[in-house]
Coordinates of C-alpha atoms in Angstrom, one line a residue:
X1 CA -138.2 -70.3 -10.7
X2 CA -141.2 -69.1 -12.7
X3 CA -138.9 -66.1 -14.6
X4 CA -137.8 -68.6 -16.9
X5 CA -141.1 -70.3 -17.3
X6 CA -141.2 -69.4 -21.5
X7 CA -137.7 -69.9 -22.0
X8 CA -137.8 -72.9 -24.0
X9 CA -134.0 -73.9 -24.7
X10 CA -131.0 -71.9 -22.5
X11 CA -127.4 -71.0 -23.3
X12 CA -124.3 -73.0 -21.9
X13 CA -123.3 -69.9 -20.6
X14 CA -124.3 -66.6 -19.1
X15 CA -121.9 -64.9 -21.1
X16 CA -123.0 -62.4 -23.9
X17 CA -123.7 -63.9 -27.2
X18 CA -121.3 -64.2 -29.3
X19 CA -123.5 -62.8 -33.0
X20 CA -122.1 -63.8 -36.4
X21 CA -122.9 -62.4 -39.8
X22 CA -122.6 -65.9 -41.6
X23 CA -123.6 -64.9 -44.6
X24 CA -120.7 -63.0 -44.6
X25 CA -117.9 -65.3 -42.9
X26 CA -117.9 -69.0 -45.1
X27 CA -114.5 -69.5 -46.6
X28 CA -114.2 -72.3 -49.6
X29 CA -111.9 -74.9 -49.1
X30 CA -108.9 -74.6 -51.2
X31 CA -109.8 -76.2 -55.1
X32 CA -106.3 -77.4 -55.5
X33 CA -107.6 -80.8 -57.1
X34 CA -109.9 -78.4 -59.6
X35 CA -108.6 -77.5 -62.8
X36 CA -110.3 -74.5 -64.1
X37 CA -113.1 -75.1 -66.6
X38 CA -113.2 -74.3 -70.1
X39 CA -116.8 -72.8 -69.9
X40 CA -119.5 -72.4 -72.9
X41 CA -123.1 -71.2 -73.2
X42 CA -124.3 -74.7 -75.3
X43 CA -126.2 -77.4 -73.3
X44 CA -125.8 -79.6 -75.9
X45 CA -123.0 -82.2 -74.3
X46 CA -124.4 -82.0 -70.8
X47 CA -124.7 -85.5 -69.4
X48 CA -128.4 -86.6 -68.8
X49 CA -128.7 -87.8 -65.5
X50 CA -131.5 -90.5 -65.4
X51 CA -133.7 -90.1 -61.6
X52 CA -134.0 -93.9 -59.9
X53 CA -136.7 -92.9 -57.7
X54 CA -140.3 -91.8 -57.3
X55 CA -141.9 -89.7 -54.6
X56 CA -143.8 -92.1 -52.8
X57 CA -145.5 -93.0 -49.6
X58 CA -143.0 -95.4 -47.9
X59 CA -145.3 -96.6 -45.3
X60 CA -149.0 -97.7 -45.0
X61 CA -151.6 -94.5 -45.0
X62 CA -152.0 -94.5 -41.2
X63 CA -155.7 -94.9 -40.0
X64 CA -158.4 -93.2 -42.1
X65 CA -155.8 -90.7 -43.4
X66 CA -157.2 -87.7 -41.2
X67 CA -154.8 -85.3 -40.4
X68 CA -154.7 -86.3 -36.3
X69 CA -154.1 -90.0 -38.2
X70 CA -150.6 -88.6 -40.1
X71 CA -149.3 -86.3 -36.4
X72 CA -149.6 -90.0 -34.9
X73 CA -147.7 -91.0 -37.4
X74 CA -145.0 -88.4 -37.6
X75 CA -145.3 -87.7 -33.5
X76 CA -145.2 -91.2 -32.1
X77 CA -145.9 -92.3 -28.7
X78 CA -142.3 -93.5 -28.6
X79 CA -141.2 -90.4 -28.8
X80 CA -143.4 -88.7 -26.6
X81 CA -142.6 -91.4 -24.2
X82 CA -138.5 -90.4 -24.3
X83 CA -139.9 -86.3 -23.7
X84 CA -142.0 -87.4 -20.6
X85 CA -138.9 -89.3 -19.4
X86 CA -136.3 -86.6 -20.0
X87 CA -138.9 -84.1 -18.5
X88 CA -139.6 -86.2 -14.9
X89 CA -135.8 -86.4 -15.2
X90 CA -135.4 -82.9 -15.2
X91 CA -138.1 -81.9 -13.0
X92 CA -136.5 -84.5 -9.9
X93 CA -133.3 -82.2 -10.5
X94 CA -135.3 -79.0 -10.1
X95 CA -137.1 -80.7 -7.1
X96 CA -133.8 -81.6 -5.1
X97 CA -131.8 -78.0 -5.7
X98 CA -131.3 -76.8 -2.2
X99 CA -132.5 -72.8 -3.4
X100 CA -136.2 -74.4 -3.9
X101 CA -138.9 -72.8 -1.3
X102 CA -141.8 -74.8 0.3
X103 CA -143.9 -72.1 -1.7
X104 CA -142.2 -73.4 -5.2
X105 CA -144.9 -75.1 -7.7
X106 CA -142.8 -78.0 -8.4
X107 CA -144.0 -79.3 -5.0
X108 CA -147.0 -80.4 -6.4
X109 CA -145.0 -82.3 -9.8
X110 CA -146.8 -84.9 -10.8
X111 CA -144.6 -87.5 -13.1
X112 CA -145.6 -86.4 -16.5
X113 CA -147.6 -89.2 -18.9
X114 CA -147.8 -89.2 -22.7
X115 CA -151.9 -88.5 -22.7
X116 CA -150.9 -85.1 -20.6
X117 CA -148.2 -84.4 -22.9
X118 CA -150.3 -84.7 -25.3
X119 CA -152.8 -82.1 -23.8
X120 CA -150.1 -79.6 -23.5
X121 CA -149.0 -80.1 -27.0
X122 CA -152.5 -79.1 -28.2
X123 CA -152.7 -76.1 -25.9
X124 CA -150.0 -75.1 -27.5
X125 CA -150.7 -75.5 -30.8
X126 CA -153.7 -73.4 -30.1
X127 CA -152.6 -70.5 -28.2
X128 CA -150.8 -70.0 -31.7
X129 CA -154.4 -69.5 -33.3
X130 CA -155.5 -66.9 -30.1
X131 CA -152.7 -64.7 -29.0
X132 CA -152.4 -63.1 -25.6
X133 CA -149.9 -61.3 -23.9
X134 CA -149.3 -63.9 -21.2
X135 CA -149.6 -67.5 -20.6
X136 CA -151.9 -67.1 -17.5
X137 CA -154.3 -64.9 -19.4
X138 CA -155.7 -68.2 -21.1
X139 CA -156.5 -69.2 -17.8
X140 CA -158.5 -66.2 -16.8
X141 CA -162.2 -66.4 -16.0
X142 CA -163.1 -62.4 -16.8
X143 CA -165.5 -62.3 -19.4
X144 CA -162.9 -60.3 -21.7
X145 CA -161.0 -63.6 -21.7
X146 CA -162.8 -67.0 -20.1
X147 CA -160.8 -69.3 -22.3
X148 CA -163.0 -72.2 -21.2
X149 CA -161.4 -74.9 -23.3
X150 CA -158.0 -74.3 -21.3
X151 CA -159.5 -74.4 -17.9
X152 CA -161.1 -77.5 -18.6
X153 CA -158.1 -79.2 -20.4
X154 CA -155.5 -78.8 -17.9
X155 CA -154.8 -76.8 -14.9
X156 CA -152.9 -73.5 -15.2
X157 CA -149.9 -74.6 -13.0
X158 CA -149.9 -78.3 -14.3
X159 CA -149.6 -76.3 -17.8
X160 CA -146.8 -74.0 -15.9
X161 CA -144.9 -77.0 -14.4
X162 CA -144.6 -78.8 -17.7
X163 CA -143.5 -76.2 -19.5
X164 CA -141.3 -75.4 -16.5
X165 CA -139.5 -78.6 -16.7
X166 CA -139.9 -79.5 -20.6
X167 CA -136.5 -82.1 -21.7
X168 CA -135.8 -83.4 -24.9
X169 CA -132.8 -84.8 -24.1
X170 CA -130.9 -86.5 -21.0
X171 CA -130.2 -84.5 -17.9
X172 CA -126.1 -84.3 -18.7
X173 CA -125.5 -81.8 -15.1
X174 CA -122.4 -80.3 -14.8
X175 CA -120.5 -83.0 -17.2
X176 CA -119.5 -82.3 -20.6
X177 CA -121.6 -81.8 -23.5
X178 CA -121.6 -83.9 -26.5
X179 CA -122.4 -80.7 -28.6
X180 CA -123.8 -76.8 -28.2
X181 CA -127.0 -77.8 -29.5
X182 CA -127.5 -81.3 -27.4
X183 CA -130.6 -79.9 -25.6
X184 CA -132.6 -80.3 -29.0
X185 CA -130.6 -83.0 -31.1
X186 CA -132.6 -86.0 -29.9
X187 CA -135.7 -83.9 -31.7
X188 CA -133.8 -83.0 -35.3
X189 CA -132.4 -86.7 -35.4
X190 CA -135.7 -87.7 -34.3
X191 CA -137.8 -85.3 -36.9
X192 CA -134.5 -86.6 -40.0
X193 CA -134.8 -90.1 -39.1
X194 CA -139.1 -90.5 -39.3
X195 CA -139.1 -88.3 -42.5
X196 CA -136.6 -90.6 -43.9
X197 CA -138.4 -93.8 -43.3
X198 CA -141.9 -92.4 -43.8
X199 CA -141.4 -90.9 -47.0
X200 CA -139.0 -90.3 -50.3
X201 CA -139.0 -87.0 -52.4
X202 CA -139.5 -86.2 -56.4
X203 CA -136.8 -85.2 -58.1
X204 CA -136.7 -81.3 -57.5
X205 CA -134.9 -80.5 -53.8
X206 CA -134.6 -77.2 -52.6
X207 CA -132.1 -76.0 -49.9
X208 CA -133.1 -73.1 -47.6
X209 CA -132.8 -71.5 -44.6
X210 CA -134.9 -70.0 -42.0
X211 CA -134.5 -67.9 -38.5
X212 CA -135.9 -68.8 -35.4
X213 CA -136.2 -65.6 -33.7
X214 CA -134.0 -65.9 -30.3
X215 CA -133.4 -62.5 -27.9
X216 CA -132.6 -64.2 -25.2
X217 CA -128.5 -65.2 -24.5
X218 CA -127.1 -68.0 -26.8
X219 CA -123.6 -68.8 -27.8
X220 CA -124.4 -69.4 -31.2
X221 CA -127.0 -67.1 -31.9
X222 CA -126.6 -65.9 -35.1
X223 CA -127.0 -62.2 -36.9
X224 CA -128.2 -61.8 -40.4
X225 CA -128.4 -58.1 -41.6
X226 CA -131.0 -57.6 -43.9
X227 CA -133.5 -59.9 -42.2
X228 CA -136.7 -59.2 -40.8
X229 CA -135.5 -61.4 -37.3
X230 CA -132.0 -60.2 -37.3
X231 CA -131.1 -62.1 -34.1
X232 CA -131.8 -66.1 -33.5
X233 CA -131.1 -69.4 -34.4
X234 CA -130.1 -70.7 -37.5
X235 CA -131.5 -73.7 -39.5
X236 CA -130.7 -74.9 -42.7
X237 CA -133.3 -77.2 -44.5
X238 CA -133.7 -79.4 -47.4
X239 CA -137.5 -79.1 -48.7
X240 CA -139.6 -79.7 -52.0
X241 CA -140.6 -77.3 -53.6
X242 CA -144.2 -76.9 -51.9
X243 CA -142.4 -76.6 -48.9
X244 CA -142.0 -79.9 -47.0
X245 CA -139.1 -79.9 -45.0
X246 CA -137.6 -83.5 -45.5
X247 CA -134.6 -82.8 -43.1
X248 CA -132.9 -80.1 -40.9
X249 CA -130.0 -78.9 -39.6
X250 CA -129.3 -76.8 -36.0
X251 CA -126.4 -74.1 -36.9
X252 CA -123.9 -74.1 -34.0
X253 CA -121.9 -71.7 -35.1
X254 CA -118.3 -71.1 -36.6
X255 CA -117.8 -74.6 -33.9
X256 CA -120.4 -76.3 -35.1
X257 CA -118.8 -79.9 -35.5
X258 CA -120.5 -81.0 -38.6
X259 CA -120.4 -77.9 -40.6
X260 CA -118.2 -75.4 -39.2
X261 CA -115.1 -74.1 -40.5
X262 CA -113.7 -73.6 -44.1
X263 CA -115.9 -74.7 -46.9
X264 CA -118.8 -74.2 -44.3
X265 CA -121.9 -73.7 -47.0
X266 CA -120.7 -77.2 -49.1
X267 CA -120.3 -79.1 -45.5
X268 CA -124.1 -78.3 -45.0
X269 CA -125.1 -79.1 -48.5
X270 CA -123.5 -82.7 -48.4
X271 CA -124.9 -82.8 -44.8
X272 CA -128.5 -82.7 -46.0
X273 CA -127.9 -84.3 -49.3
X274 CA -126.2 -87.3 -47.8
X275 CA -129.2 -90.2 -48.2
X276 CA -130.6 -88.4 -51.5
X277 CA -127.2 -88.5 -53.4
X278 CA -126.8 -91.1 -56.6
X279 CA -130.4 -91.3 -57.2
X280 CA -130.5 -88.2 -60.2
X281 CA -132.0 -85.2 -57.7
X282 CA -131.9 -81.8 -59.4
X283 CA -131.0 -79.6 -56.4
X284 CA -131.7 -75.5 -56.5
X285 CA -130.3 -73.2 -54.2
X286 CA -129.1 -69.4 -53.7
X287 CA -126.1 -67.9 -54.1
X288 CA -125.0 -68.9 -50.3
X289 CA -124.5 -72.2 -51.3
X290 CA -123.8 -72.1 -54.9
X291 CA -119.9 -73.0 -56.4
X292 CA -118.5 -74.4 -59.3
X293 CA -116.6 -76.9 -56.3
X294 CA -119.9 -77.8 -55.1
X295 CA -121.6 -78.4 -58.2
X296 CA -118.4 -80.7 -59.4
X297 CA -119.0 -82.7 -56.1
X298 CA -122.7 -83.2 -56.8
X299 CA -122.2 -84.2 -60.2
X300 CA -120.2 -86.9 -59.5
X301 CA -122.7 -88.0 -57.1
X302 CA -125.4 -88.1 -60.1
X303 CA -127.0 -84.8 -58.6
X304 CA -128.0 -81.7 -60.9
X305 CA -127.4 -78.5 -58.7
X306 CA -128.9 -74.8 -60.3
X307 CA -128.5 -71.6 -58.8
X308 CA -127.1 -67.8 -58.7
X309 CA -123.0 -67.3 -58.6
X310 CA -121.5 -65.3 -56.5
X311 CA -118.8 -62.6 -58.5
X312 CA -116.1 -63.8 -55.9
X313 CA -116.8 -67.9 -55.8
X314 CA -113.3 -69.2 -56.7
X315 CA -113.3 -70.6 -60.9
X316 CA -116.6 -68.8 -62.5
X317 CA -117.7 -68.0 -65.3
X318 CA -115.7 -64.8 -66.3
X319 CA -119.1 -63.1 -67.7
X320 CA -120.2 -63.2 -63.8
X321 CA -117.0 -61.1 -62.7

């Protein structure tokens, strides 16, 4: 059982990934309701979009406003409360699978509480500023290593066991799943939902993505040549432009339910846009996303969109040909 102890999320299947060059594959929709533009270089009739809003704080500065004070905030114990459920879940369905030996550590599972989550959380966060090649090494008591503060934080096989049976979402069996990425939804809805009610955004949005580098098997792993981490997971983000991610999206591939398909790139613009359209945003992105169809739909929703062109988007500029 301990093979898989730092495999964090699992495929649906054991068969081979399927890898798709994305960047390659969106199709537009077809632009039969678009006439095509008469285009000029002046900026002189461009409609002046007015912006409703103001970045702002929408809740109280939590405690004394030190940093622990805003991951309380962001990381509540309601949450963490739904993790150590779904993980004692998980870990009574380990327990009772009839391949488990009287030598197994999850013999000695201990229902998981949100102070130990909380341990393990901070573990983690540190063994990202002290790397090692294996987990157990922070354990070790040779002077090369003797990692004291992990020794007397938690146990190594209470750290092993958690990680082990780590949930973030209901234990679903052998029934059918509400989507490919269901082991991790209840986090991005979670992570969507407290960034929406925490806090609101200036006027200039970005819309990126990023990699999460993933070797392992995966359905909808994804392959991006060009990129430093060719193979993994594919998120697409809507951020300021310091970098604050205000929401995020899972890709799930060419079958992804909310953005897969034909006109694939303006599905996951919309997506993230949806509770920031009408207000005047001025929206910049790259030429994955960019379209004269896009930038008509965001218009009409009060939203300024700038960007590169693609020679081959459908209705541009002919100087871009």
């Amino acid at each position: 059982e301990d093979d898989n102890v730092q495999r964090i999320v699992n495929g649906e299947s054991d068969d081979d990934p399927v890898d798709e060059e994305i960047e390659e594959s969106d199709e537009e929709d077809p632009d039969s309701f678009l006439t095509a533009p008469e285009w000029t270089i002046t900026t002189s009739g461009m409609r002046p979009i007015q912006f409703t809003r103001s970045d702002t704080l929408l809740v109280p500065v939590p405690g004394d406003g030190a940093p622990f004070d805003w991951f309380n905030l962001l990381i509540d114990d309601v949450f963490l409360e739904s993790i150590c459920r779904y993980t004692n879940d998980y870990a009574i369905e380990v327990y009772f699978k009839p391949s488990l030996t009287p030598k197994s550590r999850i013999n000695r599972w201990k229902p998981l509480t949100v102070p130990e989550l909380k341990v393990f959380n901070g573990l983690i966060l540190h063994m990202g500023t002290i790397c090692l090649n294996r987990i157990q090494d922070y354990w070790k008591t040779d002077p090369m290593f003797d990692l004291k503060y992990f020794r007397q934080s938690m146990s190594r096989d209470c750290f092993l066991l958690i990680l082990r049976c780590l949930h973030c979402s209901k234990v679903t069996g052998d029934g059918p799943k509400e989507s490919s990425v269901h082991k991790v939804q209840h986090v991005v809805e979670y992570f969507n939902n407290k960034m929406l009610n925490v806090y609101y955004p200036q006027k200039e949005l970005s819309l990126d993505e990023a990699m999460v580098l993933w070797q392992g098997r995966l359905h909808f792993r994804q392959y991006i040549k060009g990129k430093r981490h060719r193979y993994g997971v594919k998120l697409y983000t809507l951020t300021e432009h310091q970098g604050l991610i205000l929401k995020f999206l899972v890709y799930a591939g060419s079958s992804d339910k909310v953005v897969g398909g034909k006109g694939h790139t303006e599905k996951v613009v919309m997506h993230l846009l949806k509770e920031k359209l009408g207000n005047g945003h001025s929206v910049y992105m790259d030429n994955f996303y960019n379209s004269y169809s896009l930038s008509s739909r965001l218009l009409a929703h009060k939203t300024y969109s700038t960007g590169t062109l693609r020679q081959d988007r459908k209705l541009s500029p002919p100087e871009v040909k």
